[in-house]
Short mmCIF file of C-alpha atoms in Angstrom, two decimals:
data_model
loop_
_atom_site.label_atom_id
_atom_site.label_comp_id
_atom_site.label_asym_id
_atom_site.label_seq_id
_atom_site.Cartn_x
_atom_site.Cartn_y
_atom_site.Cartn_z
CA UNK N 1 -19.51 -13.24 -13.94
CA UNK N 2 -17.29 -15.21 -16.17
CA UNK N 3 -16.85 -19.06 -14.96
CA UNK N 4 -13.44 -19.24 -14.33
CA UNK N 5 -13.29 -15.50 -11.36
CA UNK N 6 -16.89 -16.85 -9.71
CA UNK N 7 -15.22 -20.07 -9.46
CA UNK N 8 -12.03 -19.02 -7.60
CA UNK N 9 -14.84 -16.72 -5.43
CA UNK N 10 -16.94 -20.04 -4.58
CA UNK N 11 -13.42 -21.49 -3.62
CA UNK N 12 -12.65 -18.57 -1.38
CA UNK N 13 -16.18 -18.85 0.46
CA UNK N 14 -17.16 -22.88 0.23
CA UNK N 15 -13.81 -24.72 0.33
CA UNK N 16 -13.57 -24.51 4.26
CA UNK N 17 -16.73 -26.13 4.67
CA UNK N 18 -16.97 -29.26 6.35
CA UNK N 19 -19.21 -31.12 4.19
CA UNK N 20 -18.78 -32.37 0.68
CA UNK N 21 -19.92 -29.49 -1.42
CA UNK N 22 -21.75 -28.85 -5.08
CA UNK N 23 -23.17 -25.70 -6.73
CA UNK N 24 -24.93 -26.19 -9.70
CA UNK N 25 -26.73 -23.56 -11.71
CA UNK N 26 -30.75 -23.83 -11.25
CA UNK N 27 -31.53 -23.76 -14.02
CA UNK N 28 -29.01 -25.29 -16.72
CA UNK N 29 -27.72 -27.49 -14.00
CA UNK N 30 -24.06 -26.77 -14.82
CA UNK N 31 -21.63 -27.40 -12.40
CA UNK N 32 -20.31 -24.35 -10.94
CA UNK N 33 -17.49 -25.38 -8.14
CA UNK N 34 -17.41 -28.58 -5.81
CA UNK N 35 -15.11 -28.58 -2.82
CA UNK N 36 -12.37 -31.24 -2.71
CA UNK N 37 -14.21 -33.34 -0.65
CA UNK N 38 -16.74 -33.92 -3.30
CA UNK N 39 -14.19 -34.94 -6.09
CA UNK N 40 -12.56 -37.57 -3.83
CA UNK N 41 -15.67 -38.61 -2.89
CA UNK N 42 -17.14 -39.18 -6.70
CA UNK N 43 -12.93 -39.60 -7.67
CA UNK N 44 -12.97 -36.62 -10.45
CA UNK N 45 -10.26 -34.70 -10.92
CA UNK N 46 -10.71 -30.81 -10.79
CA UNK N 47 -11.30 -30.17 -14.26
CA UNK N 48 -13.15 -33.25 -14.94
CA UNK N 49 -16.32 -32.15 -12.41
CA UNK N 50 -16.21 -27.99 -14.25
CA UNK N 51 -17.44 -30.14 -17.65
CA UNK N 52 -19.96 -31.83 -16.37
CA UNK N 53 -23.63 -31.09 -15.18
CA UNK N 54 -25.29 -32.07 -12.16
CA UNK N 55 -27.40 -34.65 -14.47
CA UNK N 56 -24.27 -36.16 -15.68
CA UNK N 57 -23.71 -37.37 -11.93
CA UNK N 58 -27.28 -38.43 -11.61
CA UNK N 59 -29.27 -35.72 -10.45
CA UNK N 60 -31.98 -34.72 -12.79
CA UNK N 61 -33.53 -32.28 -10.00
CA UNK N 62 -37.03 -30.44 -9.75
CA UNK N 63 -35.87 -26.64 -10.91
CA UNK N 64 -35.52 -24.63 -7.84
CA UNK N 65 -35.77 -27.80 -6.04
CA UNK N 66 -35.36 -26.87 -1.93
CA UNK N 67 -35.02 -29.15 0.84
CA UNK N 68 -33.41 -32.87 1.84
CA UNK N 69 -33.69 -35.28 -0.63
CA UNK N 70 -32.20 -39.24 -1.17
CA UNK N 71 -30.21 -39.38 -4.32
CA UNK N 72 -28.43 -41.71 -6.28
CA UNK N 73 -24.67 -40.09 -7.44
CA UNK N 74 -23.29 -41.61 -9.91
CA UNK N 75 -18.83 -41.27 -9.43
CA UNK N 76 -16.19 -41.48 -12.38
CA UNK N 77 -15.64 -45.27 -12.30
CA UNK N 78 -19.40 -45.74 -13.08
CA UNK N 79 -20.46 -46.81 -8.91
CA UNK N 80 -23.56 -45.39 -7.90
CA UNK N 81 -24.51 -44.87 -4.26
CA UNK N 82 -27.37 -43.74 -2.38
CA UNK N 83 -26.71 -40.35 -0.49
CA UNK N 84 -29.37 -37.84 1.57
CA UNK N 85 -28.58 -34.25 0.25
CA UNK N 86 -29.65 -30.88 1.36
CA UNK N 87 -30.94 -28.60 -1.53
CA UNK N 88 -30.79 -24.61 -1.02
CA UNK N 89 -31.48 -22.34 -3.58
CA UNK N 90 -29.37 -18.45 -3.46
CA UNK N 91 -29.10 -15.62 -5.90
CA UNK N 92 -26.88 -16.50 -8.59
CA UNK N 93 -24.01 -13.70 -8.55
CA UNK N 94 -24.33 -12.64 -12.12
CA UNK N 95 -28.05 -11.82 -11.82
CA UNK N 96 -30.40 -11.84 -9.00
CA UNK N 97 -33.20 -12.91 -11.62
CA UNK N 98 -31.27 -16.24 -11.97
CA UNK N 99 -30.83 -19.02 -8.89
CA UNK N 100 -27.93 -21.79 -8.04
CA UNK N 101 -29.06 -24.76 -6.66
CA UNK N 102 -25.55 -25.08 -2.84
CA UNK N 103 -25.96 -28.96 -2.53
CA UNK N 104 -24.42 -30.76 0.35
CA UNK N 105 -23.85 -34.27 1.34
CA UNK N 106 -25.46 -35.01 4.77
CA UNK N 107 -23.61 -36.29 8.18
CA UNK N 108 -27.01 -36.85 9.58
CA UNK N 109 -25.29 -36.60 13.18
CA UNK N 110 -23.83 -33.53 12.34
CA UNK N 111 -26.96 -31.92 10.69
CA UNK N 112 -27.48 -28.62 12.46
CA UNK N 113 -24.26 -28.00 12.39
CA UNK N 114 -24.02 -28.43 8.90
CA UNK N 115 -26.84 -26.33 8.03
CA UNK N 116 -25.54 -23.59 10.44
CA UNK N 117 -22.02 -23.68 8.15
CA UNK N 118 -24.01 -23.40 4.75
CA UNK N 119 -26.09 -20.52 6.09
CA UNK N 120 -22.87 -18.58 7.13
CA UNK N 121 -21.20 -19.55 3.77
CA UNK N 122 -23.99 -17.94 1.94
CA UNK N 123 -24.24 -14.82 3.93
CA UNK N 124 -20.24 -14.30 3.16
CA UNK N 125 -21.14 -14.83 -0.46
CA UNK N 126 -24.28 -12.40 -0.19
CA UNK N 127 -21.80 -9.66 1.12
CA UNK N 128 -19.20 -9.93 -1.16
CA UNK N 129 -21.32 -9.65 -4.35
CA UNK N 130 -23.54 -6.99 -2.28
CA UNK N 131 -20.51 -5.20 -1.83
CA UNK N 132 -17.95 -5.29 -4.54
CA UNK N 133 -16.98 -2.31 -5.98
CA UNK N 134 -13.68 -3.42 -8.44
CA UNK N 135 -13.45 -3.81 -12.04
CA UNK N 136 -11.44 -7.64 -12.25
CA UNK N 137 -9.59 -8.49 -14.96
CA UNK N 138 -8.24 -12.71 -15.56
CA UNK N 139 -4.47 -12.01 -17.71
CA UNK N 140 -2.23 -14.25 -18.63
CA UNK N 141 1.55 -13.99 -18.37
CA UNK N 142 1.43 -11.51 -21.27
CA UNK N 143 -1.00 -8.84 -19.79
CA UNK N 144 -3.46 -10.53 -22.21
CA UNK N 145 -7.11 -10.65 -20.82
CA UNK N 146 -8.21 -14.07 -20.42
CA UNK N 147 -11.86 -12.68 -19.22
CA UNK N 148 -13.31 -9.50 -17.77
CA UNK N 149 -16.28 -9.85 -15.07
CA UNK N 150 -18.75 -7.72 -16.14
CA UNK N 151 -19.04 -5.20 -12.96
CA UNK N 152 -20.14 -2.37 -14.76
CA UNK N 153 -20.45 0.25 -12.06
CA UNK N 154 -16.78 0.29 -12.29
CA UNK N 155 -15.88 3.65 -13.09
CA UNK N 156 -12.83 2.78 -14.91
CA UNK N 157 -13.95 0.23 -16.87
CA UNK N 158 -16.92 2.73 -18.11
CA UNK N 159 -14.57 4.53 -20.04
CA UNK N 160 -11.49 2.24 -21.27
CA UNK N 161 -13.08 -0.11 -23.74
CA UNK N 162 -11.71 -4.04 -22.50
CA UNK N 163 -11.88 -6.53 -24.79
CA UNK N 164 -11.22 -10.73 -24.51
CA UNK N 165 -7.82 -10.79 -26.28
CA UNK N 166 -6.59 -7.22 -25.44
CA UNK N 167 -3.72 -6.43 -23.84
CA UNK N 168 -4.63 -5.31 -20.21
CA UNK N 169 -2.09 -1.80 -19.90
CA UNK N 170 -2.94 -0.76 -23.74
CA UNK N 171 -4.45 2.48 -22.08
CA UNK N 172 -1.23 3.81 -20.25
CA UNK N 173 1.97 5.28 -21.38
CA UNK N 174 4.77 3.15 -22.93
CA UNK N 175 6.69 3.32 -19.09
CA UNK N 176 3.52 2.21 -17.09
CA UNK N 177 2.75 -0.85 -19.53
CA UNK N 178 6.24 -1.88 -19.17
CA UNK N 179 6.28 -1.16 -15.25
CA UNK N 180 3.23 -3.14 -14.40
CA UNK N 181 3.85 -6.06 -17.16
CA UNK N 182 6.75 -6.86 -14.59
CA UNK N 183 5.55 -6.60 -11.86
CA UNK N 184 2.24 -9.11 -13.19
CA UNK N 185 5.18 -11.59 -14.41
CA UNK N 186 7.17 -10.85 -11.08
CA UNK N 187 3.90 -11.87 -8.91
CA UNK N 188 3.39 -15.07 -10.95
CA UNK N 189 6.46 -16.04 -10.86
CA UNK N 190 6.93 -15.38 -6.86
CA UNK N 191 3.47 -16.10 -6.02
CA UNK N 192 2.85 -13.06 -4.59
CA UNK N 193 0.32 -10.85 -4.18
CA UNK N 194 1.41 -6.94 -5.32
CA UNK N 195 -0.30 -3.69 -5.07
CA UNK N 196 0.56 -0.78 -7.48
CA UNK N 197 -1.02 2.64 -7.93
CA UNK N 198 -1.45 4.32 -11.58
CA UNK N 199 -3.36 7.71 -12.00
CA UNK N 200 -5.77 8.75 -15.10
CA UNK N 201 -7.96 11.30 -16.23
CA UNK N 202 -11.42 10.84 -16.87
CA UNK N 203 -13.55 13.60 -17.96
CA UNK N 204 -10.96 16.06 -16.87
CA UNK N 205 -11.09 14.77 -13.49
CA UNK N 206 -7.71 12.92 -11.80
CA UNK N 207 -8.26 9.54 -10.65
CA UNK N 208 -5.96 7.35 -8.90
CA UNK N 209 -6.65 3.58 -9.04
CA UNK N 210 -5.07 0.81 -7.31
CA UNK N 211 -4.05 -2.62 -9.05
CA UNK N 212 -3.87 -5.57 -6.80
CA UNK N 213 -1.84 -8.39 -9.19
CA UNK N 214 -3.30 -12.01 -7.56
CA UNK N 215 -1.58 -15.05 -8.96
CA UNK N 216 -4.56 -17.74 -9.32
CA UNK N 217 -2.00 -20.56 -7.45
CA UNK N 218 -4.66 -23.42 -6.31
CA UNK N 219 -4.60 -25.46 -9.12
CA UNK N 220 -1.76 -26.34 -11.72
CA UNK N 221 -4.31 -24.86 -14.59
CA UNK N 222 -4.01 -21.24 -13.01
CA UNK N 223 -0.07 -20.85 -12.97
CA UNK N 224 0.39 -18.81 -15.51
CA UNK N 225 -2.53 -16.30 -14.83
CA UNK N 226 -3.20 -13.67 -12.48
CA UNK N 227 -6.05 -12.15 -11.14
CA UNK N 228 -6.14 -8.16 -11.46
CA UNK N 229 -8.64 -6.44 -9.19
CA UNK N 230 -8.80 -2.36 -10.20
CA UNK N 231 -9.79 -0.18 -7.45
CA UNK N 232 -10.55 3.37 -7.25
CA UNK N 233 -8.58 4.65 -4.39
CA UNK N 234 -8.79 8.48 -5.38
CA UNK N 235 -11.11 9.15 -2.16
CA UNK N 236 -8.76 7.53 -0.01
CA UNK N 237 -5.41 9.55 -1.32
CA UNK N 238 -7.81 12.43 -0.60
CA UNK N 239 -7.67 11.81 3.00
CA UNK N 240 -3.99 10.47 2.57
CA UNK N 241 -2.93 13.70 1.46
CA UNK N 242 -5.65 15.91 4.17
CA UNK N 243 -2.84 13.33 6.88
CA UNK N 244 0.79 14.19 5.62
CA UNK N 245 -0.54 18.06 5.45
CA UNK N 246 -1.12 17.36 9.34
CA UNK N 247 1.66 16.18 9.93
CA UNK N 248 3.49 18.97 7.94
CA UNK N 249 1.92 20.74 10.40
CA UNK N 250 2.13 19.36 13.31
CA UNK N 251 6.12 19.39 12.48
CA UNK N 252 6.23 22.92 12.16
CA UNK N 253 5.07 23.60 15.05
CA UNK N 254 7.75 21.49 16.66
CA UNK N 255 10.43 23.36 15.25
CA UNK N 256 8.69 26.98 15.23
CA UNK N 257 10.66 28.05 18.20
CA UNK N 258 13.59 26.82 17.71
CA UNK N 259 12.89 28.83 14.62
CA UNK N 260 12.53 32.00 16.16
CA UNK N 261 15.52 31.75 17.98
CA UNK N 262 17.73 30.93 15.96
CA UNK N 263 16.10 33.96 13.33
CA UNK N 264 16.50 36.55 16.24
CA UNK N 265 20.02 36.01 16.69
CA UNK N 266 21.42 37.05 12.62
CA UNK N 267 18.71 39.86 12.75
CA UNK N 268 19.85 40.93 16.14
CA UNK N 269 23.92 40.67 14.68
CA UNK N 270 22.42 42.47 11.69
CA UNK N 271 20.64 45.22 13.79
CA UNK N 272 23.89 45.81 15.81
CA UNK N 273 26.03 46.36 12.79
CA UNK N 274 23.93 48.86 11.16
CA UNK N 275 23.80 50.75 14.33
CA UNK N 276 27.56 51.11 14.33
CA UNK N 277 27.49 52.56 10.55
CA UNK N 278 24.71 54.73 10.84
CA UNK N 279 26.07 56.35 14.76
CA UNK N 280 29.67 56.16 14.39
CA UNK N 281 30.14 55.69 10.54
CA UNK N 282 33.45 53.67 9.67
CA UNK N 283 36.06 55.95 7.19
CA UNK N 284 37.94 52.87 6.50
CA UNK N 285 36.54 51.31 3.54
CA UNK N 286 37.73 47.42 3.88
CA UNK N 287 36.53 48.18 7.33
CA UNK N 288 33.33 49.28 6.60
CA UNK N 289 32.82 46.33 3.35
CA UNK N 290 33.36 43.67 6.31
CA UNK N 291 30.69 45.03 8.39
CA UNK N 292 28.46 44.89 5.51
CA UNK N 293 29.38 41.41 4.62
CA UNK N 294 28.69 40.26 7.66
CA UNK N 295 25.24 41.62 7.60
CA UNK N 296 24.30 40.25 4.13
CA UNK N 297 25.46 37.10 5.83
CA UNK N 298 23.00 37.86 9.24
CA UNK N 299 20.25 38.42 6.19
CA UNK N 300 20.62 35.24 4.18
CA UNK N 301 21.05 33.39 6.74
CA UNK N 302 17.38 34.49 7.72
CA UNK N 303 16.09 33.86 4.24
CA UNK N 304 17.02 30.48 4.05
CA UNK N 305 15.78 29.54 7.07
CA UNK N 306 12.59 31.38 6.04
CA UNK N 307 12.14 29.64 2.65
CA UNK N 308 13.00 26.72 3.95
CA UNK N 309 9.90 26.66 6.31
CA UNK N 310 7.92 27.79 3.41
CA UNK N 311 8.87 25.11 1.67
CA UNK N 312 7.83 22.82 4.37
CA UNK N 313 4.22 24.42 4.49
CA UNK N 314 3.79 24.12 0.66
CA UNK N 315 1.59 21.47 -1.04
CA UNK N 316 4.04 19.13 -3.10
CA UNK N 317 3.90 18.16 -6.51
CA UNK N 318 2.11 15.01 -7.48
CA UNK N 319 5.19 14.46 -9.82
CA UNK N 320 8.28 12.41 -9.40
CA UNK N 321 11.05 13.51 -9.97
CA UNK N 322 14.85 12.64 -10.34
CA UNK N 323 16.58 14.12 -7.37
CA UNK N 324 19.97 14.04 -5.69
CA UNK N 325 19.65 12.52 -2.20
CA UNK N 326 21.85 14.76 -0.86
CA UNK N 327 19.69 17.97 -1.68
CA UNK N 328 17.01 16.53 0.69
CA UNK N 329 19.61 15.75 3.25
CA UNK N 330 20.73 19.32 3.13
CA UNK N 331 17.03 21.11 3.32
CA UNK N 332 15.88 18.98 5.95
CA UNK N 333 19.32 19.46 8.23
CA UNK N 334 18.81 23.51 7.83
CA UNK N 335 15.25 23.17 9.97
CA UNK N 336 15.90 20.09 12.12
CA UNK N 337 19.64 21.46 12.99
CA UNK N 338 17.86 24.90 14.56
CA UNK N 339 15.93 22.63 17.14
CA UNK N 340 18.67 20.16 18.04
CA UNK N 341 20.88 23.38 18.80
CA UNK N 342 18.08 24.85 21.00
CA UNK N 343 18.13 21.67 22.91
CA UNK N 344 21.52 20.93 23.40
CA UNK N 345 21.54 18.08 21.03
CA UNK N 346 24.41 17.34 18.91
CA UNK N 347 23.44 17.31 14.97
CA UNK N 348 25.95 15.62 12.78
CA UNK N 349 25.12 14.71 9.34
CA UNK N 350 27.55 12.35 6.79
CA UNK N 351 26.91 11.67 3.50
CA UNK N 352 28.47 8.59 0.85
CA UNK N 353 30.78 9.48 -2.31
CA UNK N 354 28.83 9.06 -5.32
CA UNK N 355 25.36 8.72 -5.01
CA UNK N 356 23.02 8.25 -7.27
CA UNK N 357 19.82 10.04 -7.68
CA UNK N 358 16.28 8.38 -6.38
CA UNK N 359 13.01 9.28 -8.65
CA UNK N 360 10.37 10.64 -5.53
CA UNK N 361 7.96 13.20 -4.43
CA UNK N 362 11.14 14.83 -2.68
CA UNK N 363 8.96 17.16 -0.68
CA UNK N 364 7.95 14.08 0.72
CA UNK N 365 10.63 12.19 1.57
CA UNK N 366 11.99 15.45 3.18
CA UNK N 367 9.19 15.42 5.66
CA UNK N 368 10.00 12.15 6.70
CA UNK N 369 13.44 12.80 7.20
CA UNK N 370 12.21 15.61 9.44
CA UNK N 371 9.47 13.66 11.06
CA UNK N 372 11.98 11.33 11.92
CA UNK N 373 14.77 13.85 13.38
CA UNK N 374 11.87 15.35 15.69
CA UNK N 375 10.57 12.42 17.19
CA UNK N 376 14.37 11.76 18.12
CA UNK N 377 14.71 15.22 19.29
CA UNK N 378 11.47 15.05 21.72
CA UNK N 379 12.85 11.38 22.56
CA UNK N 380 16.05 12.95 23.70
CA UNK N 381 14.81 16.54 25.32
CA UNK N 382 11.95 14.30 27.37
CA UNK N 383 14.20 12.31 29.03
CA UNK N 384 14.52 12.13 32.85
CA UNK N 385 17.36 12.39 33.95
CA UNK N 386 18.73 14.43 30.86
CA UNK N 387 21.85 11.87 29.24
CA UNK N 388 25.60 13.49 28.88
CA UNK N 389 26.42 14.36 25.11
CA UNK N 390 23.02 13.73 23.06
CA UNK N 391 23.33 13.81 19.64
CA UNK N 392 21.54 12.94 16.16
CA UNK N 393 22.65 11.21 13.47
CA UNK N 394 21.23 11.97 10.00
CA UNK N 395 22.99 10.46 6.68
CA UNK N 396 22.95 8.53 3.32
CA UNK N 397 24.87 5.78 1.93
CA UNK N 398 24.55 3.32 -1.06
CA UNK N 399 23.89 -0.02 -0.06
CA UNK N 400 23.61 -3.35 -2.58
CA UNK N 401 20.49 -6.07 -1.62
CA UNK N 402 19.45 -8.69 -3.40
CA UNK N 403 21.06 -7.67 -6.48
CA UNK N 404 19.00 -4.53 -5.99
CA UNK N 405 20.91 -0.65 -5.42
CA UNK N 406 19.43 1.69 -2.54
CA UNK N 407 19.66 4.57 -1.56
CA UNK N 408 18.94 4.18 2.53
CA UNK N 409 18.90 7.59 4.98
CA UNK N 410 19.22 6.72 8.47
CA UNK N 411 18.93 8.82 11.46
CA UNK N 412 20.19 7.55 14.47
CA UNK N 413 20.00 8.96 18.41
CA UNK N 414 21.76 8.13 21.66
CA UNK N 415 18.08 8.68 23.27
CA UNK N 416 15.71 6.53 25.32
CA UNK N 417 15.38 3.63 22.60
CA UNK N 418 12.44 1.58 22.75
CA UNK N 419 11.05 -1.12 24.22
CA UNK N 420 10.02 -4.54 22.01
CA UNK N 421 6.24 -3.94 23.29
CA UNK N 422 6.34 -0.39 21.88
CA UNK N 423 8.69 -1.29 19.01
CA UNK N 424 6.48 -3.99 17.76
CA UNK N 425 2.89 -0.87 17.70
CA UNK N 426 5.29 2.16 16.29
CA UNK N 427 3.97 2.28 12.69
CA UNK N 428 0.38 1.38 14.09
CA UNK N 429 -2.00 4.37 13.21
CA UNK N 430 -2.67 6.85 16.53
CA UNK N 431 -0.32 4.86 18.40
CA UNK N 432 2.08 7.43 20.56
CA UNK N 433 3.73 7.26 23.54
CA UNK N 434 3.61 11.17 23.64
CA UNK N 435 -0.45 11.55 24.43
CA UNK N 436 0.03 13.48 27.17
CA UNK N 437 2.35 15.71 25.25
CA UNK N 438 0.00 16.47 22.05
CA UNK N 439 1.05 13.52 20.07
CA UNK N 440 -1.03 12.26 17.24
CA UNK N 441 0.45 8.69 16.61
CA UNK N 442 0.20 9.48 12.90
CA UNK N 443 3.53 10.63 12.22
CA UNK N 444 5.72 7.16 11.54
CA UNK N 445 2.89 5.38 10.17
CA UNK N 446 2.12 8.09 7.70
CA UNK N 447 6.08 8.39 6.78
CA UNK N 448 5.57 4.32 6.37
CA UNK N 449 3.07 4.65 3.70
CA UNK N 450 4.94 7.61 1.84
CA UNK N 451 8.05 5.24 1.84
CA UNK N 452 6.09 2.41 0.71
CA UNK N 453 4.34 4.16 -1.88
CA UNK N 454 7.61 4.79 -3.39
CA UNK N 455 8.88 1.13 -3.73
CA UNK N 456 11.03 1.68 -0.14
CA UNK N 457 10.81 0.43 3.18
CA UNK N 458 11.40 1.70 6.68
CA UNK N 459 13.14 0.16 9.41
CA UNK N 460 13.48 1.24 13.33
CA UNK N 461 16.19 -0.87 15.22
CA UNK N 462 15.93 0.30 18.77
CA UNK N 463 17.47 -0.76 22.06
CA UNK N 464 15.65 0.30 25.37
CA UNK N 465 18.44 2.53 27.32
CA UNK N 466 20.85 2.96 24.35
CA UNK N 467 19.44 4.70 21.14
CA UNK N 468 17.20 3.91 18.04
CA UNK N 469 17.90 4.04 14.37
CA UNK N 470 15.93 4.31 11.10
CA UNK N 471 16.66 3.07 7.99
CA UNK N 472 14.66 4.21 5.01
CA UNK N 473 14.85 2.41 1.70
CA UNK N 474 14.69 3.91 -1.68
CA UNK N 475 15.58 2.63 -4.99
CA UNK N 476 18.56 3.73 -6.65
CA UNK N 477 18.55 5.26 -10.20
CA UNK N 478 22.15 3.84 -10.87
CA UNK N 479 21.37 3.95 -14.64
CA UNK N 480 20.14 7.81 -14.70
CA UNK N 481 23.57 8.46 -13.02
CA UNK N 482 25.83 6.69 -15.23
#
């Protein structure tokens, strides 16, 4: 592993220990990474101790030299004192033919405790090396690769030749490199750790990998680069997908009768009307072209409601597209509006002039939108004593944030509300208040991860006694709109 990545790893396993701290490699003796407490102990600075070897501070040492030993260290301003030091030997992390030499200063009062730290230390270290499974990349500002670790079972990093030098996105399309070059620059700058998702096809085979951008902030040398760790998370959107099916599902079935009510009635209109022409016949002919308007009427009002649950059912498209919010308002009123009716809810919906569109899976976001109307609806239809004049909310508006244009849907109820205790666990995973009545807990924290997925965010604001509403997040496409 290149010097600079298995140093920040050493830092993220060794730096909490409570004794001063030195790895050095077996057998060249090069300093790998000393805690803080060893430079102010010697008085090095932290680049100072990284170009030096252990023999430089005074340890010429046995190779594979294990146990307590009294040494002489020799610190910056040329004092040398006498210090008893612990010497274990581990697998080095690059090869497990080759051995580092964990040294640590001894509190002899404090021994077994000590000893008990350094033992746990190297176990973490064991596991994370045992266990790593990501290609990581060191970049600069630029997207440039500073260094690559050389974690060849990566399955990516099989295939995409990576170079010192190279410019990390050079394998993507022109909109991807530019995406993720600001969002590296955007996490250095904020230091913040972000997550984005790109997909590629190897072999004829559709992989999605995850990026997690890591800005390398310890020290003032790191400010400018970032640490990219490349998962492959195509397993896991596997099982994402095999989730938001159920809970197309399980949202179907809420509405089904509602459904077949409110199907019934045009077909029974329909029905009644033809009756009339076929027994008694009508002569006049405006007469009779009514009656037959009204049945095409009966009739498409039972295919859309039809194709809209279809539509609901059908596996979405892995593509994003450009969409007018407003479309998805409409197709998820038409199923939600069918249930709120059969309950005696009122369903108003209200839309803002001049919307832009929002790039999304809209199949997607239009199972949200209904997962989010039916948990109001069961809210409101459980409650006990029923409340006077219930009603739903659903609507869009175009809202400014941080310099930043959204699109935000909110749905909002005159239910139950919540309390802070259930608040606080609503988008935890098979969390549900609604056991006893079939429910999954899966619903709002799968509609949290669709959102997020798509740059958004989801909010729930929720009194107990007085209502809840949802806010859900999506970047504007101001531009695309004009």
């Amino acid at each position: 592993m290149m010097k600079q990545t298995l140093r920040y790893f050493l830092s993220e396993i060794f730096s909490s220990s409570p004794n001063e701290l030195l790895i050095v490699d077996s057998k060249s003796l090069q300093i790998l990474f000393s805690n803080e407490k060893f430079d102010a102990l010697l008085g090095y600075d932290f680049e100072e101790l990284y170009q030096k070897t252990a023999v430089d501070l005074g340890l010429d040492l046995p190779y594979n030299f294990i146990g307590q030993k009294d040494c002489i260290l020799l610190s910056k301003n040329g004092t040398k004192k006498k210090y008893n030091l612990t010497f274990k030997s581990i697998s080095h992390p690059e090869s497990e033919n080759e051995k580092v030499s964990v040294i640590t200063l001894n509190d002899k009062s404090d021994l077994k405790e000590a000893e008990e730290n350094l033992r746990q230390s190297e176990e973490r270290l064991r596991t994370i090396f045992a266990t790593i499974n990501n290609g990581i990349v060191m970049v600069n500002e630029d997207g440039v690769i500073q260094d690559i670790a050389p974690i060849f079972k990566f399955l990516l990093f099989q295939y995409i030749p990576l170079e010192k030098n190279d410019f990390i996105f050079s394998f993507l399309d022109s909109r991807h490199q530019e995406l993720f070059l600001d969002v590296l620059r955007d996490a250095i700058k904020n230091h913040e750790t972000k997550t984005k998702e790109f997909e590629f096809e190897i072999l004829n085979v559709l992989y999605t990998f995850e990026i997690r951008f890591i800005p390398i902030r310890r020290h003032n040398h790191f400010e400018k680069v970032a640490m990219l760790v490349f998962s492959d998370r195509s397993e896991a959107k596997r099982l994402d997908h095999q989730l938001i099916e159920s809970m197309k599902f399980a949202s179907i079935g809420e509405i089904a009768a509602g459904l077949a009510h409110e199907i019934n009635n045009p077909l029974q209109s329909a029905l009644l009307y033809l009756d009339d022409l076929i027994v008694i016949g009508e002569e006049d002919p405006n007469e009779r072209k009514m009656i037959l308007k009204k049945i095409e009427s009966a009739n498409m009002r039972i295919r859309d409601l039809v194709r809209a649950l279809l539509d609901l059912g059908r596996v979405e498209s892995p593509i994003r597209d450009l969409v007018s919010p407003y479309y998805i308002l409409v197709r998820s009123s038409e199923l939600v509006e069918v249930s709120c009716k059969k309950k005696g809810i009122l369903f108003r919906r209200h839309a803002g002039p001049n919307l832009p569109g929002i790039v999304v899976r809209w199949q997607e976001i239009e199972q949200v939108l209904i997962n989010c109307v039916v948990n109001s609806i069961n809210a409101i239809s459980e409650m006990d004593p029923q409340i006077e004049n219930p009603k739903i909310e659903i609507g869009i508006d175009l809202v400014t944030l941080n310099k930043k244009d959204w699109v935000v849907f909110s749905i909002e109820d005159n239910g139950p509300g919540m309390s802070e205790e259930v608040l606080e666990k609503a988008f935890l995973p098979l969390y549900t208040t609604r056991r006893d009545r079939q429910g999954t807990g899966l619903g709002l924290s799968i509609s949290k991860k669709i959102i997020n997925d798509h740059d958004g965010d989801i909010i729930i604001k929720s009194k107990l006694g007085v209502g809840t509403k949802i806010d859900i997040f999506l970047p504007a496409q101001v531009d695309a709109n004009g």
